[in-house]
Amino acid sequence: MPRDEVRRRLLAAAAQSFAERGYEDSKLEDIAHTAGFTKGAVYSNFAGKAELFGAVLGAGADTEFSLVMDEIRDAEHFAEAVGVASRTVARRIVGDAGRGQLALEFAARAARDEGTREILTPLRRLQRAAASRSIGRVAEHTGAELVAAPDVAALILHCLCNGLSNERIADPEAIDAAAVEQALTTVLTALVVRPAETDTETPRNP
């Protein structure tokens, strides 16, 4: 079996196990068995459970990022891209609370465990870098002028999405899709210089 297929099946089984049982209670033997392999297949592809956990989170983030980019690829105006992206991300945050819980669990472990942090840090940096490049491309394509550099805008957006996901976990009744979408739209819109702020004021006739 091709190595890529082995890895794909392990990631799918791990995602299911972590979502159902959490990190601590998930066993590599069970994950391997669900995927149709022995435990050795896990160690042939990942250094251990922490790296496998990080790979699951990374794969989920990559899927979401690709979905958002596909949705906004043809947007002619920045406001249009903001609206589409906000709705897409809001649906993910509300509809896939399990992934938010996994991300929160991994971040909490990283705060206490250096090995976990060594896996999480480059993952987060890659995510922010990808977001930065995409924000820059969308701004250039739509002719929008950002009030902050793309990397700063990406950091703001990254933190906002994580925060909204955490709030959704804590208070799902109040933090619904509409609330998440409104928060994202408000912040993303504020990242763009409005035309009135850049146009030279026309002198008034006396």
mmCIF file of C-alpha atoms in Angstrom:
data_model
loop_
_atom_site.group_PDB
_atom_site.id
_atom_site.type_symbol
_atom_site.label_atom_id
_atom_site.label_comp_id
_atom_site.label_asym_id
_atom_site.label_seq_id
_atom_site.Cartn_x
_atom_site.Cartn_y
_atom_site.Cartn_z
ATOM 1 C CA MET A 1 0.000 0.000 0.000
ATOM 2 C CA PRO A 2 1.379 3.471 -0.867
ATOM 3 C CA ARG A 3 2.776 5.370 2.097
ATOM 4 C CA ASP A 4 0.457 8.319 1.434
ATOM 5 C CA GLU A 5 -2.565 6.039 1.723
ATOM 6 C CA VAL A 6 -1.285 4.544 4.976
ATOM 7 C CA ARG A 7 -0.813 8.029 6.386
ATOM 8 C CA ARG A 8 -4.248 9.144 5.188
ATOM 9 C CA ARG A 9 -5.956 6.198 6.881
ATOM 10 C CA LEU A 10 -4.027 6.716 10.096
ATOM 11 C CA LEU A 11 -4.989 10.400 10.161
ATOM 12 C CA ALA A 12 -8.646 9.560 9.582
ATOM 13 C CA ALA A 13 -8.660 6.979 12.375
ATOM 14 C CA ALA A 14 -6.780 9.321 14.701
ATOM 15 C CA ALA A 15 -9.160 12.205 14.000
ATOM 16 C CA GLN A 16 -12.094 9.978 14.923
ATOM 17 C CA SER A 17 -10.437 8.697 18.093
ATOM 18 C CA PHE A 18 -9.264 12.103 19.309
ATOM 19 C CA ALA A 19 -12.698 13.625 18.657
ATOM 20 C CA GLU A 20 -14.490 10.860 20.557
ATOM 21 C CA ARG A 21 -12.045 10.239 23.409
ATOM 22 C CA GLY A 22 -9.714 13.214 23.594
ATOM 23 C CA TYR A 23 -5.934 13.093 23.553
ATOM 24 C CA GLU A 24 -5.265 11.399 26.883
ATOM 25 C CA ASP A 25 -7.679 8.504 26.406
ATOM 26 C CA SER A 26 -6.787 7.775 22.784
ATOM 27 C CA LYS A 27 -4.436 4.816 22.337
ATOM 28 C CA LEU A 28 -2.107 4.358 19.392
ATOM 29 C CA GLU A 29 -2.905 0.638 19.279
ATOM 30 C CA ASP A 30 -6.611 1.394 18.858
ATOM 31 C CA ILE A 31 -5.957 4.033 16.216
ATOM 32 C CA ALA A 32 -3.745 1.676 14.233
ATOM 33 C CA HIS A 33 -6.299 -1.135 14.508
ATOM 34 C CA THR A 34 -9.117 1.108 13.281
ATOM 35 C CA ALA A 35 -6.981 2.097 10.298
ATOM 36 C CA GLY A 36 -6.235 -1.557 9.569
ATOM 37 C CA PHE A 37 -2.592 -1.578 10.665
ATOM 38 C CA THR A 38 -0.364 -2.458 13.585
ATOM 39 C CA LYS A 39 1.091 0.078 15.995
ATOM 40 C CA GLY A 40 4.333 -0.060 14.035
ATOM 41 C CA ALA A 41 2.642 1.697 11.127
ATOM 42 C CA VAL A 42 2.040 4.691 13.370
ATOM 43 C CA TYR A 43 5.696 4.956 14.332
ATOM 44 C CA SER A 44 6.728 4.542 10.705
ATOM 45 C CA ASN A 45 4.863 7.753 9.896
ATOM 46 C CA PHE A 46 4.845 9.761 13.131
ATOM 47 C CA ALA A 47 7.246 10.185 16.033
ATOM 48 C CA GLY A 48 4.482 9.533 18.546
ATOM 49 C CA LYS A 49 0.997 10.452 19.673
ATOM 50 C CA ALA A 50 1.746 14.165 20.013
ATOM 51 C CA GLU A 51 3.015 14.419 16.442
ATOM 52 C CA LEU A 52 0.016 12.439 15.196
ATOM 53 C CA PHE A 53 -2.290 14.772 17.109
ATOM 54 C CA GLY A 54 -0.593 17.796 15.570
ATOM 55 C CA ALA A 55 -0.895 16.264 12.118
ATOM 56 C CA VAL A 56 -4.639 15.786 12.617
ATOM 57 C CA LEU A 57 -5.033 19.432 13.593
ATOM 58 C CA GLY A 58 -2.862 20.551 10.691
ATOM 59 C CA ALA A 59 -4.831 18.506 8.178
ATOM 60 C CA GLY A 60 -8.090 19.965 9.452
ATOM 61 C CA ALA A 61 -6.744 23.500 9.231
ATOM 62 C CA ASP A 62 -5.461 22.885 5.701
ATOM 63 C CA THR A 63 -8.870 21.609 4.619
ATOM 64 C CA GLU A 64 -10.631 24.646 6.066
ATOM 65 C CA PHE A 65 -8.106 27.027 4.526
ATOM 66 C CA SER A 66 -8.499 25.456 1.084
ATOM 67 C CA LEU A 67 -12.281 25.654 1.382
ATOM 68 C CA VAL A 68 -12.193 29.349 2.260
ATOM 69 C CA MET A 69 -9.773 30.148 -0.559
ATOM 70 C CA ASP A 70 -11.904 28.265 -3.084
ATOM 71 C CA GLU A 71 -14.949 30.250 -1.969
ATOM 72 C CA ILE A 72 -13.319 33.682 -2.270
ATOM 73 C CA ARG A 73 -11.087 33.036 -5.269
ATOM 74 C CA ASP A 74 -13.324 34.920 -7.703
ATOM 75 C CA ALA A 75 -14.307 37.784 -5.390
ATOM 76 C CA GLU A 76 -13.897 41.122 -7.164
ATOM 77 C CA HIS A 77 -14.276 43.280 -4.058
ATOM 78 C CA PHE A 78 -12.708 42.914 -0.627
ATOM 79 C CA ALA A 79 -16.110 43.294 1.055
ATOM 80 C CA GLU A 80 -17.380 40.347 -0.978
ATOM 81 C CA ALA A 81 -14.412 38.222 0.083
ATOM 82 C CA VAL A 82 -14.966 39.241 3.710
ATOM 83 C CA GLY A 83 -18.614 38.210 3.616
ATOM 84 C CA VAL A 84 -17.958 34.834 2.029
ATOM 85 C CA ALA A 85 -14.974 34.049 4.266
ATOM 86 C CA SER A 86 -16.849 35.056 7.416
ATOM 87 C CA ARG A 87 -19.811 32.827 6.598
ATOM 88 C CA THR A 88 -17.580 29.887 5.699
ATOM 89 C CA VAL A 89 -15.475 30.110 8.860
ATOM 90 C CA ALA A 90 -18.552 30.680 11.034
ATOM 91 C CA ARG A 91 -20.133 27.499 9.710
ATOM 92 C CA ARG A 92 -16.965 25.564 10.506
ATOM 93 C CA ILE A 93 -16.632 26.937 14.038
ATOM 94 C CA VAL A 94 -20.267 26.193 14.850
ATOM 95 C CA GLY A 95 -20.534 22.927 12.954
ATOM 96 C CA ASP A 96 -17.239 21.346 14.012
ATOM 97 C CA ALA A 97 -16.881 22.097 17.705
ATOM 98 C CA GLY A 98 -14.899 18.894 18.125
ATOM 99 C CA ARG A 99 -11.931 20.301 16.248
ATOM 100 C CA GLY A 100 -12.049 23.422 18.378
ATOM 101 C CA GLN A 101 -11.919 21.271 21.480
ATOM 102 C CA LEU A 102 -8.924 19.365 20.121
ATOM 103 C CA ALA A 103 -7.078 22.592 19.310
ATOM 104 C CA LEU A 104 -7.764 23.923 22.796
ATOM 105 C CA GLU A 105 -6.586 20.668 24.377
ATOM 106 C CA PHE A 106 -3.376 20.682 22.338
ATOM 107 C CA ALA A 107 -2.645 24.330 23.178
ATOM 108 C CA ALA A 108 -3.183 23.609 26.878
ATOM 109 C CA ARG A 109 -0.736 20.697 26.687
ATOM 110 C CA ALA A 110 1.782 22.872 24.845
ATOM 111 C CA ALA A 111 1.712 25.378 27.697
ATOM 112 C CA ARG A 112 2.971 22.673 30.062
ATOM 113 C CA ASP A 113 4.970 20.358 27.824
ATOM 114 C CA GLU A 114 7.927 21.483 25.728
ATOM 115 C CA GLY A 115 7.693 18.496 23.382
ATOM 116 C CA THR A 116 4.107 19.344 22.504
ATOM 117 C CA ARG A 117 5.032 23.001 22.080
ATOM 118 C CA GLU A 118 7.777 22.048 19.621
ATOM 119 C CA ILE A 119 5.075 20.464 17.467
ATOM 120 C CA LEU A 120 2.464 23.204 17.878
ATOM 121 C CA THR A 121 4.722 26.220 17.318
ATOM 122 C CA PRO A 122 5.788 25.477 13.713
ATOM 123 C CA LEU A 123 2.232 24.394 12.898
ATOM 124 C CA ARG A 124 0.818 27.724 14.053
ATOM 125 C CA ARG A 125 3.563 29.625 12.228
ATOM 126 C CA LEU A 126 2.773 27.837 8.977
ATOM 127 C CA GLN A 127 -0.925 28.610 9.388
ATOM 128 C CA ARG A 128 -0.282 32.306 10.015
ATOM 129 C CA ALA A 129 2.131 32.506 7.090
ATOM 130 C CA ALA A 130 -0.408 30.929 4.737
ATOM 131 C CA ALA A 131 -3.095 33.320 5.954
ATOM 132 C CA SER A 132 -0.736 36.265 5.487
ATOM 133 C CA ARG A 133 0.015 35.335 1.881
ATOM 134 C CA SER A 134 -3.661 34.855 1.123
ATOM 135 C CA ILE A 135 -4.709 38.147 2.696
ATOM 136 C CA GLY A 136 -2.046 39.906 0.655
ATOM 137 C CA ARG A 137 -3.194 38.239 -2.568
ATOM 138 C CA VAL A 138 -6.865 39.034 -1.943
ATOM 139 C CA ALA A 139 -6.055 42.652 -1.112
ATOM 140 C CA GLU A 140 -3.961 42.989 -4.261
ATOM 141 C CA HIS A 141 -6.612 41.312 -6.437
ATOM 142 C CA THR A 142 -9.435 43.495 -5.126
ATOM 143 C CA GLY A 143 -7.399 46.698 -4.916
ATOM 144 C CA ALA A 144 -7.994 47.014 -1.172
ATOM 145 C CA GLU A 145 -5.567 48.928 1.029
ATOM 146 C CA LEU A 146 -4.955 47.263 4.382
ATOM 147 C CA VAL A 147 -4.490 49.247 7.577
ATOM 148 C CA ALA A 148 -1.924 46.674 8.747
ATOM 149 C CA ALA A 149 0.690 44.502 7.086
ATOM 150 C CA PRO A 150 -0.643 41.119 5.901
ATOM 151 C CA ASP A 151 1.280 39.249 8.608
ATOM 152 C CA VAL A 152 -0.279 41.429 11.307
ATOM 153 C CA ALA A 153 -3.728 41.006 9.755
ATOM 154 C CA ALA A 154 -3.162 37.239 9.681
ATOM 155 C CA LEU A 155 -2.206 37.220 13.371
ATOM 156 C CA ILE A 156 -5.352 39.180 14.249
ATOM 157 C CA LEU A 157 -7.541 36.832 12.235
ATOM 158 C CA HIS A 158 -5.835 33.720 13.620
ATOM 159 C CA CYS A 159 -6.324 34.850 17.220
ATOM 160 C CA LEU A 160 -9.913 35.891 16.541
ATOM 161 C CA CYS A 161 -10.835 32.503 15.082
ATOM 162 C CA ASN A 162 -9.245 30.668 18.005
ATOM 163 C CA GLY A 163 -10.990 32.941 20.488
ATOM 164 C CA LEU A 164 -14.380 32.564 18.835
ATOM 165 C CA SER A 165 -13.948 28.805 18.788
ATOM 166 C CA ASN A 166 -13.196 28.813 22.514
ATOM 167 C CA GLU A 167 -16.183 31.049 23.260
ATOM 168 C CA ARG A 168 -18.414 28.758 21.212
ATOM 169 C CA ILE A 169 -17.288 25.828 23.363
ATOM 170 C CA ALA A 170 -17.990 27.769 26.572
ATOM 171 C CA ASP A 171 -21.322 29.326 25.537
ATOM 172 C CA PRO A 172 -22.829 27.692 22.439
ATOM 173 C CA GLU A 173 -26.249 29.234 23.061
ATOM 174 C CA ALA A 174 -25.002 32.819 22.777
ATOM 175 C CA ILE A 175 -22.145 32.262 20.344
ATOM 176 C CA ASP A 176 -24.095 31.010 17.352
ATOM 177 C CA ALA A 177 -23.223 31.210 13.656
ATOM 178 C CA ALA A 178 -24.660 34.716 13.325
ATOM 179 C CA ALA A 179 -22.581 36.024 16.234
ATOM 180 C CA VAL A 180 -19.397 34.450 14.890
ATOM 181 C CA GLU A 181 -20.016 35.774 11.385
ATOM 182 C CA GLN A 182 -20.726 39.268 12.688
ATOM 183 C CA ALA A 183 -17.527 39.318 14.744
ATOM 184 C CA LEU A 184 -15.419 38.132 11.818
ATOM 185 C CA THR A 185 -17.023 40.570 9.382
ATOM 186 C CA THR A 186 -16.558 43.497 11.763
ATOM 187 C CA VAL A 187 -12.865 42.845 12.336
ATOM 188 C CA LEU A 188 -12.026 41.978 8.724
ATOM 189 C CA THR A 189 -13.817 45.078 7.462
ATOM 190 C CA ALA A 190 -11.867 47.210 9.927
ATOM 191 C CA LEU A 191 -8.613 45.973 8.368
ATOM 192 C CA VAL A 192 -9.326 47.901 5.169
ATOM 193 C CA VAL A 193 -8.818 51.623 4.671
ATOM 194 C CA ARG A 194 -12.070 53.193 3.587
ATOM 195 C CA PRO A 195 -11.963 55.363 0.450
ATOM 196 C CA ALA A 196 -12.964 58.471 2.408
ATOM 197 C CA GLU A 197 -9.828 58.084 4.516
ATOM 198 C CA THR A 198 -7.512 58.047 1.523
ATOM 199 C CA ASP A 199 -9.113 60.620 -0.784
ATOM 200 C CA THR A 200 -7.811 64.152 -0.645
ATOM 201 C CA GLU A 201 -10.507 66.429 0.687
ATOM 202 C CA THR A 202 -11.999 68.634 -2.023
ATOM 203 C CA PRO A 203 -11.886 72.322 -1.054
ATOM 204 C CA ARG A 204 -15.316 73.823 -0.584
ATOM 205 C CA ASN A 205 -16.412 76.860 -2.532
ATOM 206 C CA PRO A 206 -16.637 79.978 -0.371
#
